[in-house]
Amino acid sequence: MSVRHQAELAKKYIRYYFSAGNRHSVHSPFVYALVEDVLNKKQFLSAYAPMENLRAGLLKSAEVLNVTDLGAGSLMGATNVRKVKDITRHAAKPPKFGQLFYRLVKYLGASTVLELGTSMGLSTAYMASAGADVYTIEGCPNIAARAAKNFRDLGLQNKIHQHIGNFDTELSKVLQQIPSPDIVYIDGNHREEPTVQYFLDCLPHLKPSSLLIFDDVHWTEGMERAWETIKAHPAVTTSIDLFFIGLVFVSPDFKEKQAFELKF
């Protein structure tokens, strides 16, 4: 990430921080309960410890991987040789997001999760440890192999089903093979058109109660346009902007379209 990009993102975050609401600005009973029972429940649970112990080990690892980057480019520059500790530091979501995903799986009773972008598998492991079967797609074979080792070390290999390849070709295949997902987590590519297309590809396969999570919705102007396009889609009934991620619900039970920007 360039210094200029960092500065622009920081400006956006400051604007978000001072404009975002909290539970008192929410008039939807569903979203209010989600804030109270999921977003604000930030105490550390014993169930989180295996993933955070794994993270600590990965952040110390000097292991090197040859990486195939199929998305919008790495946070670490153009090199294809990267240390595991650097991939973990720059590409893995911070603990509070993995823990949020764990709570969302529990709260929604999600049995099937589809993830685009495995990386080191920390978010994957959080969702699988919450009880979901996670079907995860990773473009880089070497990263997928390293994530598989992490899943074995955590004893989650039977809950996590890995697919390797370009999202553009693999997503449609996986959607045909798996049960309708309760949660879809799109964390890869980070370009405007592919992000919108992945959303459109997933829509026909979703349950009426499904949640979609989009990573880095303010990462670039293109990702912000993608986020606005997705929020405006007729199938989207409720959206929640948490700055670093966006949540989208397609439940027809919400009769009025609502968009929230909340602190997290």
Short mmCIF file of the C-alpha atoms (twelve columns), coordinates in Angstrom:
data_MODEL
# 
_entry.id   MODEL 
# 
loop_
_atom_site.group_PDB 
_atom_site.id 
_atom_site.type_symbol 
_atom_site.label_atom_id 
_atom_site.label_alt_id 
_atom_site.label_comp_id 
_atom_site.label_asym_id 
_atom_site.label_seq_id 
_atom_site.Cartn_x 
_atom_site.Cartn_y 
_atom_site.Cartn_z 
_atom_site.pdbx_PDB_model_num 
ATOM 1   C CA . MET A 1   0.000   0.000   0.000   1 
ATOM 2   C CA . SER A 2   1.462   3.353   -1.014  1 
ATOM 3   C CA . VAL A 3   1.794   6.242   1.432   1 
ATOM 4   C CA . ARG A 4   -0.749  8.183   -0.627  1 
ATOM 5   C CA . HIS A 5   -3.222  5.298   -0.480  1 
ATOM 6   C CA . GLN A 6   -2.734  5.009   3.279   1 
ATOM 7   C CA . ALA A 7   -3.410  8.720   3.677   1 
ATOM 8   C CA . GLU A 8   -6.577  8.584   1.555   1 
ATOM 9   C CA . LEU A 9   -7.880  5.574   3.475   1 
ATOM 10  C CA . ALA A 10  -7.154  7.322   6.772   1 
ATOM 11  C CA . LYS A 11  -9.149  10.376  5.631   1 
ATOM 12  C CA . LYS A 12  -12.069 8.149   4.670   1 
ATOM 13  C CA . TYR A 13  -11.914 6.385   8.035   1 
ATOM 14  C CA . ILE A 14  -11.960 9.670   9.944   1 
ATOM 15  C CA . ARG A 15  -15.049 10.767  8.003   1 
ATOM 16  C CA . TYR A 16  -16.678 7.411   8.725   1 
ATOM 17  C CA . TYR A 17  -15.784 7.523   12.419  1 
ATOM 18  C CA . PHE A 18  -17.449 10.879  12.966  1 
ATOM 19  C CA . SER A 19  -20.504 10.153  10.836  1 
ATOM 20  C CA . ALA A 20  -21.255 6.521   11.754  1 
ATOM 21  C CA . GLY A 21  -24.045 5.806   14.204  1 
ATOM 22  C CA . ASN A 22  -24.518 3.319   17.022  1 
ATOM 23  C CA . ARG A 23  -27.416 1.290   18.414  1 
ATOM 24  C CA . HIS A 24  -29.264 4.470   19.405  1 
ATOM 25  C CA . SER A 25  -29.413 5.612   15.768  1 
ATOM 26  C CA . VAL A 26  -30.945 2.312   14.604  1 
ATOM 27  C CA . HIS A 27  -34.727 2.087   14.224  1 
ATOM 28  C CA . SER A 28  -34.840 -1.423  12.740  1 
ATOM 29  C CA . PRO A 29  -35.583 -4.026  15.457  1 
ATOM 30  C CA . PHE A 30  -33.552 -6.628  13.532  1 
ATOM 31  C CA . VAL A 31  -30.492 -4.397  13.170  1 
ATOM 32  C CA . TYR A 32  -30.800 -3.132  16.755  1 
ATOM 33  C CA . ALA A 33  -30.726 -6.733  17.999  1 
ATOM 34  C CA . LEU A 34  -27.789 -7.493  15.697  1 
ATOM 35  C CA . VAL A 35  -25.848 -4.564  17.169  1 
ATOM 36  C CA . GLU A 36  -26.701 -5.529  20.749  1 
ATOM 37  C CA . ASP A 37  -26.209 -9.278  20.458  1 
ATOM 38  C CA . VAL A 38  -23.427 -9.536  17.861  1 
ATOM 39  C CA . LEU A 39  -21.543 -6.349  17.034  1 
ATOM 40  C CA . ASN A 40  -21.204 -5.155  20.624  1 
ATOM 41  C CA . LYS A 41  -20.383 -8.554  22.165  1 
ATOM 42  C CA . LYS A 42  -16.616 -8.064  21.992  1 
ATOM 43  C CA . GLN A 43  -15.460 -9.965  25.058  1 
ATOM 44  C CA . PHE A 44  -12.855 -12.636 24.305  1 
ATOM 45  C CA . LEU A 45  -14.272 -16.165 24.256  1 
ATOM 46  C CA . SER A 46  -12.273 -19.318 24.890  1 
ATOM 47  C CA . ALA A 47  -13.397 -20.527 21.425  1 
ATOM 48  C CA . TYR A 48  -11.270 -17.768 19.873  1 
ATOM 49  C CA . ALA A 49  -8.013  -18.946 21.450  1 
ATOM 50  C CA . PRO A 50  -7.010  -21.604 18.863  1 
ATOM 51  C CA . MET A 51  -7.238  -19.099 15.993  1 
ATOM 52  C CA . GLU A 52  -5.341  -16.415 17.880  1 
ATOM 53  C CA . ASN A 53  -2.647  -18.899 18.920  1 
ATOM 54  C CA . LEU A 54  -2.355  -19.851 15.255  1 
ATOM 55  C CA . ARG A 55  -2.149  -16.178 14.261  1 
ATOM 56  C CA . ALA A 56  0.641   -15.592 16.772  1 
ATOM 57  C CA . GLY A 57  2.629   -18.460 15.283  1 
ATOM 58  C CA . LEU A 58  2.078   -17.322 11.706  1 
ATOM 59  C CA . LEU A 59  3.218   -13.787 12.567  1 
ATOM 60  C CA . LYS A 60  6.538   -15.231 13.719  1 
ATOM 61  C CA . SER A 61  7.002   -17.571 10.753  1 
ATOM 62  C CA . ALA A 62  9.927   -16.939 8.399   1 
ATOM 63  C CA . GLU A 63  8.521   -19.499 5.942   1 
ATOM 64  C CA . VAL A 64  8.471   -18.224 2.350   1 
ATOM 65  C CA . LEU A 65  5.826   -18.923 -0.288  1 
ATOM 66  C CA . ASN A 66  5.749   -18.347 -4.028  1 
ATOM 67  C CA . VAL A 67  2.464   -16.525 -4.528  1 
ATOM 68  C CA . THR A 68  0.163   -16.296 -7.540  1 
ATOM 69  C CA . ASP A 69  -1.842  -13.073 -7.217  1 
ATOM 70  C CA . LEU A 70  -5.068  -13.155 -9.246  1 
ATOM 71  C CA . GLY A 71  -6.728  -10.147 -7.663  1 
ATOM 72  C CA . ALA A 72  -6.169  -6.414  -7.552  1 
ATOM 73  C CA . GLY A 73  -2.627  -6.736  -6.258  1 
ATOM 74  C CA . SER A 74  -0.980  -7.331  -2.940  1 
ATOM 75  C CA . LEU A 75  -0.644  -4.956  -0.035  1 
ATOM 76  C CA . MET A 76  3.013   -5.959  -0.015  1 
ATOM 77  C CA . GLY A 77  4.057   -4.906  -3.510  1 
ATOM 78  C CA . ALA A 78  4.702   -6.705  -6.753  1 
ATOM 79  C CA . THR A 79  6.980   -9.492  -5.536  1 
ATOM 80  C CA . ASN A 80  5.668   -13.049 -5.835  1 
ATOM 81  C CA . VAL A 81  7.898   -14.353 -3.045  1 
ATOM 82  C CA . ARG A 82  6.380   -13.543 0.323   1 
ATOM 83  C CA . LYS A 83  6.892   -14.546 3.915   1 
ATOM 84  C CA . VAL A 84  4.009   -16.205 5.731   1 
ATOM 85  C CA . LYS A 85  4.313   -13.639 8.516   1 
ATOM 86  C CA . ASP A 86  3.908   -10.791 6.015   1 
ATOM 87  C CA . ILE A 87  0.898   -12.399 4.336   1 
ATOM 88  C CA . THR A 88  -0.674  -12.846 7.762   1 
ATOM 89  C CA . ARG A 89  0.092   -9.298  8.862   1 
ATOM 90  C CA . HIS A 90  -1.201  -7.609  5.712   1 
ATOM 91  C CA . ALA A 91  -3.858  -9.928  4.238   1 
ATOM 92  C CA . ALA A 92  -5.552  -11.537 7.258   1 
ATOM 93  C CA . LYS A 93  -8.424  -9.652  8.863   1 
ATOM 94  C CA . PRO A 94  -7.691  -8.416  12.416  1 
ATOM 95  C CA . PRO A 95  -8.966  -10.558 15.296  1 
ATOM 96  C CA . LYS A 96  -12.110 -8.484  15.895  1 
ATOM 97  C CA . PHE A 97  -13.417 -9.338  12.423  1 
ATOM 98  C CA . GLY A 98  -12.734 -13.071 12.659  1 
ATOM 99  C CA . GLN A 99  -14.491 -13.023 16.008  1 
ATOM 100 C CA . LEU A 100 -17.390 -11.087 14.488  1 
ATOM 101 C CA . PHE A 101 -17.706 -13.743 11.771  1 
ATOM 102 C CA . TYR A 102 -17.775 -16.428 14.479  1 
ATOM 103 C CA . ARG A 103 -20.612 -14.596 16.270  1 
ATOM 104 C CA . LEU A 104 -22.532 -14.045 13.031  1 
ATOM 105 C CA . VAL A 105 -22.419 -17.764 12.232  1 
ATOM 106 C CA . LYS A 106 -23.690 -18.553 15.735  1 
ATOM 107 C CA . TYR A 107 -26.349 -15.830 15.764  1 
ATOM 108 C CA . LEU A 108 -27.743 -16.656 12.327  1 
ATOM 109 C CA . GLY A 109 -27.469 -20.409 12.825  1 
ATOM 110 C CA . ALA A 110 -25.477 -20.611 9.590   1 
ATOM 111 C CA . SER A 111 -24.745 -24.165 8.466   1 
ATOM 112 C CA . THR A 112 -23.154 -23.360 5.084   1 
ATOM 113 C CA . VAL A 113 -20.659 -20.574 4.371   1 
ATOM 114 C CA . LEU A 114 -19.083 -19.719 1.022   1 
ATOM 115 C CA . GLU A 115 -15.818 -17.762 1.146   1 
ATOM 116 C CA . LEU A 116 -13.941 -16.186 -1.756  1 
ATOM 117 C CA . GLY A 117 -10.338 -15.755 -0.672  1 
ATOM 118 C CA . THR A 118 -8.858  -18.149 1.891   1 
ATOM 119 C CA . SER A 119 -5.448  -16.554 2.543   1 
ATOM 120 C CA . MET A 120 -3.991  -18.164 5.715   1 
ATOM 121 C CA . GLY A 121 -7.477  -19.319 6.698   1 
ATOM 122 C CA . LEU A 122 -7.997  -17.437 9.942   1 
ATOM 123 C CA . SER A 123 -11.459 -16.100 9.051   1 
ATOM 124 C CA . THR A 124 -12.271 -19.489 7.525   1 
ATOM 125 C CA . ALA A 125 -11.333 -21.205 10.762  1 
ATOM 126 C CA . TYR A 126 -13.359 -18.811 12.889  1 
ATOM 127 C CA . MET A 127 -16.501 -19.560 10.864  1 
ATOM 128 C CA . ALA A 128 -15.892 -23.314 10.802  1 
ATOM 129 C CA . SER A 129 -15.225 -23.407 14.552  1 
ATOM 130 C CA . ALA A 130 -18.626 -21.740 15.043  1 
ATOM 131 C CA . GLY A 131 -20.215 -24.826 13.478  1 
ATOM 132 C CA . ALA A 132 -20.568 -24.010 9.771   1 
ATOM 133 C CA . ASP A 133 -19.320 -26.050 6.852   1 
ATOM 134 C CA . VAL A 134 -17.133 -23.570 4.998   1 
ATOM 135 C CA . TYR A 135 -16.494 -23.861 1.257   1 
ATOM 136 C CA . THR A 136 -13.538 -21.615 0.490   1 
ATOM 137 C CA . ILE A 137 -11.960 -20.682 -2.846  1 
ATOM 138 C CA . GLU A 138 -8.321  -19.594 -3.108  1 
ATOM 139 C CA . GLY A 139 -6.549  -18.594 -6.289  1 
ATOM 140 C CA . CYS A 140 -3.005  -19.411 -5.186  1 
ATOM 141 C CA . PRO A 141 -2.198  -23.138 -4.771  1 
ATOM 142 C CA . ASN A 142 0.712   -22.507 -2.388  1 
ATOM 143 C CA . ILE A 143 -1.355  -20.314 -0.094  1 
ATOM 144 C CA . ALA A 144 -4.182  -22.874 -0.197  1 
ATOM 145 C CA . ALA A 145 -1.720  -25.613 0.789   1 
ATOM 146 C CA . ARG A 146 -0.423  -23.558 3.702   1 
ATOM 147 C CA . ALA A 147 -3.983  -22.840 4.826   1 
ATOM 148 C CA . ALA A 148 -4.758  -26.575 4.646   1 
ATOM 149 C CA . LYS A 149 -1.936  -27.219 7.123   1 
ATOM 150 C CA . ASN A 150 -3.447  -24.608 9.441   1 
ATOM 151 C CA . PHE A 151 -6.848  -26.304 9.223   1 
ATOM 152 C CA . ARG A 152 -5.300  -29.674 10.066  1 
ATOM 153 C CA . ASP A 153 -3.468  -28.158 13.033  1 
ATOM 154 C CA . LEU A 154 -6.796  -26.773 14.285  1 
ATOM 155 C CA . GLY A 155 -8.631  -30.054 13.681  1 
ATOM 156 C CA . LEU A 156 -11.056 -28.329 11.307  1 
ATOM 157 C CA . GLN A 157 -10.172 -30.109 8.078   1 
ATOM 158 C CA . ASN A 158 -13.525 -31.928 8.013   1 
ATOM 159 C CA . LYS A 159 -15.488 -28.654 8.319   1 
ATOM 160 C CA . ILE A 160 -13.561 -26.758 5.640   1 
ATOM 161 C CA . HIS A 161 -13.785 -27.673 1.956   1 
ATOM 162 C CA . GLN A 162 -11.095 -26.072 -0.168  1 
ATOM 163 C CA . HIS A 163 -11.327 -25.180 -3.867  1 
ATOM 164 C CA . ILE A 164 -8.374  -23.793 -5.795  1 
ATOM 165 C CA . GLY A 165 -8.558  -21.594 -8.872  1 
ATOM 166 C CA . ASN A 166 -9.656  -18.283 -10.307 1 
ATOM 167 C CA . PHE A 167 -12.931 -17.045 -8.793  1 
ATOM 168 C CA . ASP A 168 -14.177 -16.203 -12.287 1 
ATOM 169 C CA . THR A 169 -14.195 -19.887 -13.222 1 
ATOM 170 C CA . GLU A 170 -14.492 -21.648 -9.864  1 
ATOM 171 C CA . LEU A 171 -17.363 -19.716 -8.280  1 
ATOM 172 C CA . SER A 172 -20.062 -20.997 -10.617 1 
ATOM 173 C CA . LYS A 173 -18.826 -24.584 -10.213 1 
ATOM 174 C CA . VAL A 174 -18.789 -24.385 -6.421  1 
ATOM 175 C CA . LEU A 175 -22.240 -22.777 -6.281  1 
ATOM 176 C CA . GLN A 176 -23.618 -25.732 -8.264  1 
ATOM 177 C CA . GLN A 177 -22.029 -28.240 -5.874  1 
ATOM 178 C CA . ILE A 178 -22.820 -26.869 -2.416  1 
ATOM 179 C CA . PRO A 179 -26.016 -26.299 -0.395  1 
ATOM 180 C CA . SER A 180 -27.488 -22.800 -0.589  1 
ATOM 181 C CA . PRO A 181 -25.157 -20.675 1.538   1 
ATOM 182 C CA . ASP A 182 -26.362 -18.903 4.669   1 
ATOM 183 C CA . ILE A 183 -23.363 -16.574 4.525   1 
ATOM 184 C CA . VAL A 184 -21.178 -15.527 1.601   1 
ATOM 185 C CA . TYR A 185 -17.898 -13.774 2.418   1 
ATOM 186 C CA . ILE A 186 -16.296 -12.064 -0.590  1 
ATOM 187 C CA . ASP A 187 -12.683 -11.279 0.277   1 
ATOM 188 C CA . GLY A 188 -10.673 -11.374 -2.910  1 
ATOM 189 C CA . ASN A 189 -9.939  -9.604  -6.180  1 
ATOM 190 C CA . HIS A 190 -10.987 -6.186  -4.809  1 
ATOM 191 C CA . ARG A 191 -11.939 -4.770  -8.192  1 
ATOM 192 C CA . GLU A 192 -15.238 -3.085  -8.976  1 
ATOM 193 C CA . GLU A 193 -16.653 -5.183  -11.814 1 
ATOM 194 C CA . PRO A 194 -15.644 -8.627  -10.497 1 
ATOM 195 C CA . THR A 195 -16.986 -7.813  -7.027  1 
ATOM 196 C CA . VAL A 196 -20.373 -6.846  -8.443  1 
ATOM 197 C CA . GLN A 197 -20.351 -9.908  -10.707 1 
ATOM 198 C CA . TYR A 198 -19.610 -12.281 -7.812  1 
ATOM 199 C CA . PHE A 199 -22.576 -10.774 -5.976  1 
ATOM 200 C CA . LEU A 200 -24.820 -11.275 -9.016  1 
ATOM 201 C CA . ASP A 201 -23.550 -14.833 -9.507  1 
ATOM 202 C CA . CYS A 202 -24.362 -15.713 -5.900  1 
ATOM 203 C CA . LEU A 203 -27.833 -14.148 -5.786  1 
ATOM 204 C CA . PRO A 204 -29.799 -16.993 -7.447  1 
ATOM 205 C CA . HIS A 205 -28.274 -19.495 -5.009  1 
ATOM 206 C CA . LEU A 206 -29.002 -17.659 -1.772  1 
ATOM 207 C CA . LYS A 207 -31.590 -18.435 0.861   1 
ATOM 208 C CA . PRO A 208 -34.145 -15.708 1.654   1 
ATOM 209 C CA . SER A 209 -32.317 -15.107 4.942   1 
ATOM 210 C CA . SER A 210 -28.755 -15.079 3.559   1 
ATOM 211 C CA . LEU A 211 -26.060 -12.598 4.558   1 
ATOM 212 C CA . LEU A 212 -23.300 -11.412 2.240   1 
ATOM 213 C CA . ILE A 213 -20.112 -9.898  3.676   1 
ATOM 214 C CA . PHE A 214 -17.906 -7.740  1.463   1 
ATOM 215 C CA . ASP A 215 -14.332 -6.962  2.421   1 
ATOM 216 C CA . ASP A 216 -12.606 -3.597  1.926   1 
ATOM 217 C CA . VAL A 217 -15.655 -1.723  0.648   1 
ATOM 218 C CA . HIS A 218 -13.777 1.590   0.934   1 
ATOM 219 C CA . TRP A 219 -10.409 0.285   -0.289  1 
ATOM 220 C CA . THR A 220 -10.526 2.144   -3.622  1 
ATOM 221 C CA . GLU A 221 -12.963 4.337   -5.514  1 
ATOM 222 C CA . GLY A 222 -13.819 1.271   -7.599  1 
ATOM 223 C CA . MET A 223 -14.672 -0.763  -4.503  1 
ATOM 224 C CA . GLU A 224 -16.799 2.103   -3.204  1 
ATOM 225 C CA . ARG A 225 -18.702 2.168   -6.493  1 
ATOM 226 C CA . ALA A 226 -19.159 -1.607  -6.259  1 
ATOM 227 C CA . TRP A 227 -20.503 -1.225  -2.725  1 
ATOM 228 C CA . GLU A 228 -22.976 1.457   -3.816  1 
ATOM 229 C CA . THR A 229 -24.105 -0.692  -6.759  1 
ATOM 230 C CA . ILE A 230 -24.660 -3.698  -4.503  1 
ATOM 231 C CA . LYS A 231 -26.543 -1.686  -1.873  1 
ATOM 232 C CA . ALA A 232 -28.832 -0.279  -4.564  1 
ATOM 233 C CA . HIS A 233 -29.711 -3.691  -6.027  1 
ATOM 234 C CA . PRO A 234 -33.429 -4.516  -5.623  1 
ATOM 235 C CA . ALA A 235 -32.628 -7.811  -3.876  1 
ATOM 236 C CA . VAL A 236 -30.769 -6.024  -1.073  1 
ATOM 237 C CA . THR A 237 -33.144 -5.084  1.720   1 
ATOM 238 C CA . THR A 238 -30.687 -4.071  4.461   1 
ATOM 239 C CA . SER A 239 -27.041 -3.009  4.345   1 
ATOM 240 C CA . ILE A 240 -24.645 -2.188  7.170   1 
ATOM 241 C CA . ASP A 241 -21.402 -0.315  6.484   1 
ATOM 242 C CA . LEU A 242 -18.727 -1.069  9.105   1 
ATOM 243 C CA . PHE A 243 -16.066 0.683   6.974   1 
ATOM 244 C CA . PHE A 244 -13.612 -2.196  6.577   1 
ATOM 245 C CA . ILE A 245 -16.422 -4.595  5.735   1 
ATOM 246 C CA . GLY A 246 -19.989 -4.272  4.504   1 
ATOM 247 C CA . LEU A 247 -22.915 -6.521  5.462   1 
ATOM 248 C CA . VAL A 248 -25.811 -7.109  3.075   1 
ATOM 249 C CA . PHE A 249 -29.074 -8.929  3.826   1 
ATOM 250 C CA . VAL A 250 -31.480 -10.091 1.122   1 
ATOM 251 C CA . SER A 251 -34.365 -11.098 3.389   1 
ATOM 252 C CA . PRO A 252 -37.776 -10.330 1.846   1 
ATOM 253 C CA . ASP A 253 -39.106 -9.988  5.415   1 
ATOM 254 C CA . PHE A 254 -37.648 -6.473  5.437   1 
ATOM 255 C CA . LYS A 255 -40.344 -4.544  3.615   1 
ATOM 256 C CA . GLU A 256 -38.448 -1.258  3.472   1 
ATOM 257 C CA . LYS A 257 -34.930 -0.870  2.077   1 
ATOM 258 C CA . GLN A 258 -32.553 0.352   4.771   1 
ATOM 259 C CA . ALA A 259 -28.868 1.341   4.804   1 
ATOM 260 C CA . PHE A 260 -26.885 1.868   8.000   1 
ATOM 261 C CA . GLU A 261 -23.380 3.136   8.725   1 
ATOM 262 C CA . LEU A 262 -22.351 1.923   12.180  1 
ATOM 263 C CA . LYS A 263 -19.262 2.145   14.335  1 
ATOM 264 C CA . PHE A 264 -17.432 -1.102  14.940  1 
# 
